[in-house]
Amino acid sequence: MEDALPFAGAIEMIHTYSLIHDDLPCMDDDDLRRGRPTNHKVFGEANAVLAGDGLLTAAFETMLAPGQKLPPERVLEAAGILARAGGRGMVGGQVLDMAGEGRALGLTEVEELQRLKTGALIRAAVEMGCAVAGGAEEQREALCRYADCLGLAFQIQDDLLNLVGTDEAKKKDFRSDITEGKRTLVVVHALQNTEPAARERLVEILSSKERDPEVLAEAVAIMEETGSIDYARTFAEDLTLNAKARLAGALPPSQYRDLLVSMADWFVNRLK
């Protein structure tokens, strides 16, 4: 397990850099992260950009540092997996996310966006584990399917937390997705299933950069009346069940499989 630590650390560095950059004014323009001021609010935008750049570089320095005990081909494969998850995954997903603000998106487009922006790094984490450990191909395939389901479930829950979240979630720019006009799965479902007058009003709110809490609550009420909140919650729960089923067929009973199962449950229970 110790041989895998540089790769686990690299994933966390990539994740942290992505959050720092995601909060920047030119991206999501968030003032809070986990209830505390975001990096650029504390240290300035220039330092936040540099901090993200430094973490991105340090991730690969850590994985490829001299002294690795693993076979070189496993090290290079794991590093390649993480590189693709960042460039083709997270970055591509962020581009789609920004391009989709204020624009009509279908459910398929939203799922693809979320698969890239959120799911790619989760998939990379399990696939890198398989590469480093020399796991069998059938195990890797099943674990990647687990990660794909989990990544989408996590993002759906994240979107729900932004709309109807816990007290902790409300510390991070509560309902900012509405202000930014983001076409999340919840929003797209509501737009496709609500009455014309309610749809027109929801589009108006999403297009207005609205910050008034009463107006934001009105938008959420439309989504609730359409059944979109319940639809998204059920979808996330079904994805989690699918993810856990993949584990049962891929890994023998162990504390490690139990940990992956409990992580899947935590992802979908954050609203409870």
Coordinates of C-alpha atoms in Angstrom, one line a residue:
M1 CA 0.0 0.0 0.0
E2 CA 2.9 2.4 0.7
D3 CA 4.0 2.2 -2.9
A4 CA 0.6 3.7 -3.9
L5 CA 0.9 6.7 -1.7
P6 CA 2.7 9.0 -4.2
F7 CA -0.2 8.3 -6.7
A8 CA -2.8 9.0 -4.1
G9 CA -1.1 12.2 -3.2
A10 CA -0.9 13.2 -6.8
I11 CA -4.7 12.7 -7.2
E12 CA -5.3 15.0 -4.2
M13 CA -3.0 17.6 -5.6
I14 CA -4.9 17.6 -9.0
H15 CA -8.2 17.7 -7.1
T16 CA -7.1 20.7 -5.0
Y17 CA -5.7 22.6 -8.0
S18 CA -9.0 22.1 -9.8
L19 CA -11.0 23.5 -6.9
I20 CA -8.7 26.6 -6.6
H21 CA -9.1 27.3 -10.3
D22 CA -12.8 26.5 -10.3
D23 CA -13.4 29.2 -7.7
L24 CA -11.7 32.0 -9.7
P25 CA -13.7 35.0 -10.9
C26 CA -13.2 33.9 -14.5
M27 CA -14.7 30.5 -13.7
D28 CA -17.4 30.0 -11.1
D29 CA -16.5 33.2 -9.1
D30 CA -17.1 31.6 -5.7
D31 CA -16.3 33.4 -2.5
L32 CA -16.6 30.4 -0.2
R33 CA -15.3 26.8 -0.3
R34 CA -16.4 24.5 2.6
G35 CA -17.6 27.5 4.6
R36 CA -14.2 29.3 4.3
P37 CA -13.0 32.1 2.0
T38 CA -11.7 30.7 -1.3
N39 CA -8.0 30.8 -2.2
H40 CA -8.2 33.9 -4.4
K41 CA -10.1 35.8 -1.7
V42 CA -7.4 35.2 0.8
F43 CA -4.2 35.3 -1.3
G44 CA -5.3 37.2 -4.5
E45 CA -6.1 35.9 -8.0
A46 CA -2.5 35.8 -9.2
N47 CA -1.4 33.7 -6.3
A48 CA -4.4 31.4 -6.7
V49 CA -3.6 30.8 -10.4
L50 CA 0.1 30.0 -9.5
A51 CA -1.0 27.8 -6.6
G52 CA -3.1 25.7 -8.9
D53 CA -0.3 25.6 -11.5
G54 CA 2.2 24.5 -8.8
L55 CA 0.0 21.7 -7.6
L56 CA -0.6 20.4 -11.1
T57 CA 3.2 20.3 -11.7
A58 CA 3.9 18.8 -8.3
A59 CA 1.5 16.0 -8.9
F60 CA 3.5 14.6 -11.7
E61 CA 6.8 15.4 -9.9
T62 CA 5.5 13.2 -7.0
M63 CA 4.5 10.3 -9.2
L64 CA 7.6 10.3 -11.3
A65 CA 10.2 11.0 -8.5
P66 CA 13.3 8.7 -8.4
G67 CA 13.2 5.8 -6.0
Q68 CA 9.9 4.3 -7.0
K69 CA 9.7 0.6 -6.1
L70 CA 7.1 -0.2 -8.7
P71 CA 7.9 -1.5 -12.2
P72 CA 8.5 1.6 -14.5
E73 CA 5.6 0.6 -16.9
R74 CA 3.1 0.7 -14.0
V75 CA 4.4 4.1 -12.9
L76 CA 4.1 5.5 -16.5
E77 CA 0.7 4.0 -17.0
A78 CA -0.7 5.5 -13.8
A79 CA 0.7 8.9 -14.7
G80 CA -0.8 8.7 -18.1
I81 CA -4.2 7.9 -16.7
L82 CA -4.1 11.0 -14.5
A83 CA -2.9 13.2 -17.3
R84 CA -5.8 12.2 -19.5
A85 CA -8.3 12.7 -16.6
G86 CA -7.1 16.2 -16.2
G87 CA -6.8 17.5 -19.7
R88 CA -9.5 15.5 -21.5
G89 CA -11.7 15.1 -18.5
M90 CA -11.9 17.9 -16.0
V91 CA -10.8 20.7 -18.3
G92 CA -13.1 19.5 -21.1
G93 CA -16.0 19.3 -18.6
Q94 CA -15.3 22.8 -17.4
V95 CA -15.4 24.1 -20.9
L96 CA -18.7 22.5 -21.5
D97 CA -20.0 23.8 -18.2
M98 CA -19.1 27.4 -19.0
A99 CA -20.4 27.1 -22.6
G100 CA -23.7 25.7 -21.3
E101 CA -24.6 28.6 -19.0
G102 CA -27.8 30.2 -20.3
R103 CA -28.1 27.8 -23.2
A104 CA -30.6 25.0 -23.6
L105 CA -29.0 21.6 -22.9
G106 CA -30.4 18.1 -23.1
L107 CA -30.1 15.4 -20.4
T108 CA -27.5 13.6 -22.5
E109 CA -25.3 16.7 -22.8
V110 CA -25.6 17.3 -19.0
E111 CA -24.6 13.8 -18.2
E112 CA -21.6 14.0 -20.6
L113 CA -20.5 17.3 -19.0
Q114 CA -20.7 15.9 -15.5
R115 CA -19.0 12.6 -16.5
L116 CA -16.0 14.7 -17.6
K117 CA -15.9 17.5 -15.0
T118 CA -16.5 15.3 -11.9
G119 CA -16.4 11.7 -12.9
A120 CA -13.1 11.7 -14.8
L121 CA -11.0 12.2 -11.7
I122 CA -12.9 9.6 -9.7
R123 CA -12.5 7.1 -12.5
A124 CA -8.8 7.9 -12.7
A125 CA -8.4 7.2 -9.0
V126 CA -9.7 3.6 -9.3
E127 CA -8.0 3.0 -12.6
M128 CA -4.7 4.2 -11.3
G129 CA -5.1 1.8 -8.3
C130 CA -5.6 -1.1 -10.8
A131 CA -2.5 0.0 -12.8
V132 CA -0.3 0.4 -9.7
A133 CA -1.4 -2.9 -8.2
G134 CA -1.4 -4.8 -11.5
G135 CA -5.1 -5.7 -11.3
A136 CA -6.8 -8.0 -13.8
E137 CA -8.5 -6.4 -16.8
E138 CA -12.0 -7.5 -15.7
Q139 CA -11.4 -5.9 -12.3
R140 CA -10.3 -2.7 -13.9
E141 CA -13.4 -2.6 -16.2
A142 CA -15.8 -3.2 -13.3
L143 CA -14.2 -0.7 -11.1
C144 CA -14.2 1.9 -13.9
R145 CA -18.0 1.3 -14.3
Y146 CA -18.3 1.7 -10.5
A147 CA -16.5 5.1 -10.7
D148 CA -18.5 6.3 -13.7
C149 CA -21.8 5.7 -11.7
L150 CA -20.3 7.2 -8.6
G151 CA -19.0 10.3 -10.3
L152 CA -22.4 11.1 -11.8
A153 CA -24.2 10.4 -8.6
F154 CA -21.8 12.7 -6.7
Q155 CA -22.4 15.6 -9.1
I156 CA -26.2 15.2 -9.0
Q157 CA -26.0 15.3 -5.2
D158 CA -23.8 18.3 -5.4
D159 CA -26.3 20.0 -7.6
L160 CA -29.1 19.1 -5.1
L161 CA -27.1 20.4 -2.2
N162 CA -26.8 23.8 -4.0
L163 CA -30.5 23.9 -4.3
V164 CA -32.0 22.3 -1.1
G165 CA -28.8 21.6 0.9
T166 CA -27.9 21.1 4.5
D167 CA -26.8 24.0 6.8
E168 CA -23.2 23.1 5.9
A169 CA -23.9 23.3 2.2
K170 CA -25.5 26.7 2.6
K171 CA -22.1 28.1 3.6
K172 CA -20.9 27.7 0.0
D173 CA -22.8 30.2 -2.1
F174 CA -26.1 28.6 -1.7
R175 CA -28.2 28.4 -4.9
S176 CA -25.4 30.0 -6.9
D177 CA -26.1 27.6 -9.7
I178 CA -29.4 29.4 -10.3
T179 CA -27.6 32.8 -10.3
E180 CA -25.1 31.5 -12.8
G181 CA -27.8 30.0 -15.0
K182 CA -26.3 26.5 -14.9
R183 CA -28.2 23.8 -16.7
T184 CA -27.8 21.0 -14.2
L185 CA -29.7 17.7 -14.5
V186 CA -32.3 19.1 -12.1
V187 CA -32.8 22.2 -14.1
V188 CA -32.9 20.5 -17.5
H189 CA -35.5 18.0 -16.2
A190 CA -37.7 20.9 -14.9
L191 CA -37.4 22.8 -18.2
Q192 CA -38.5 19.7 -20.1
N193 CA -41.4 18.7 -17.9
T194 CA -43.0 21.9 -16.4
E195 CA -45.9 23.9 -17.7
P196 CA -45.2 26.6 -20.3
A197 CA -45.8 29.5 -17.9
A198 CA -43.6 28.0 -15.2
R199 CA -40.9 27.1 -17.8
E200 CA -40.9 30.7 -19.1
R201 CA -40.5 32.0 -15.5
L202 CA -37.7 29.6 -14.7
V203 CA -35.8 30.5 -17.9
E204 CA -36.3 34.2 -17.0
I205 CA -34.8 33.6 -13.5
L206 CA -31.9 31.6 -14.9
S207 CA -31.0 34.3 -17.4
S208 CA -31.1 37.2 -15.0
K209 CA -28.1 36.6 -12.7
E210 CA -30.6 36.9 -9.9
R211 CA -29.4 36.9 -6.3
D212 CA -32.6 37.7 -4.4
P213 CA -33.2 34.8 -2.0
E214 CA -37.0 35.0 -2.6
V215 CA -36.6 34.7 -6.3
L216 CA -34.1 31.9 -6.0
A217 CA -36.6 30.1 -3.7
E218 CA -39.2 30.6 -6.4
A219 CA -37.0 28.8 -9.0
V220 CA -36.5 25.9 -6.6
A221 CA -40.2 25.7 -6.0
I222 CA -40.8 25.3 -9.7
M223 CA -38.3 22.4 -9.8
E224 CA -40.0 20.8 -6.8
E225 CA -43.5 21.1 -8.2
T226 CA -42.3 19.5 -11.5
G227 CA -40.8 16.6 -9.5
S228 CA -37.3 17.4 -10.7
I229 CA -35.8 17.3 -7.2
D230 CA -37.2 13.9 -6.5
Y231 CA -36.2 12.7 -10.0
A232 CA -32.6 13.7 -9.5
R233 CA -32.5 12.2 -6.0
T234 CA -33.8 8.8 -7.2
F235 CA -31.5 8.9 -10.2
A236 CA -28.5 9.3 -7.9
E237 CA -29.7 6.5 -5.6
D238 CA -30.1 4.2 -8.6
L239 CA -26.6 5.0 -9.8
T240 CA -25.2 4.2 -6.4
L241 CA -26.9 0.9 -6.3
N242 CA -25.4 0.1 -9.7
A243 CA -22.0 1.2 -8.5
K244 CA -22.1 -1.1 -5.5
A245 CA -23.3 -4.0 -7.7
R246 CA -20.2 -3.6 -9.9
L247 CA -18.0 -3.9 -6.8
A248 CA -19.6 -7.2 -5.7
G249 CA -18.6 -8.8 -9.0
A250 CA -15.1 -7.4 -9.2
L251 CA -13.6 -7.7 -5.7
P252 CA -13.6 -10.4 -3.1
P253 CA -15.0 -9.5 0.4
S254 CA -12.5 -7.3 2.2
Q255 CA -12.1 -4.2 4.3
Y256 CA -11.1 -2.4 1.1
R257 CA -14.3 -3.4 -0.8
D258 CA -16.3 -2.4 2.3
L259 CA -14.6 1.1 2.2
L260 CA -15.6 1.6 -1.4
V261 CA -19.2 0.6 -0.6
S262 CA -19.3 3.0 2.3
M263 CA -17.9 5.8 0.1
A264 CA -20.7 5.2 -2.4
D265 CA -23.3 5.3 0.3
W266 CA -21.8 8.6 1.7
F267 CA -21.9 10.2 -1.7
V268 CA -25.6 9.7 -2.0
N269 CA -26.5 10.3 1.6
R270 CA -25.1 13.8 2.0
L271 CA -28.6 15.3 1.9
K272 CA -29.9 13.1 4.7

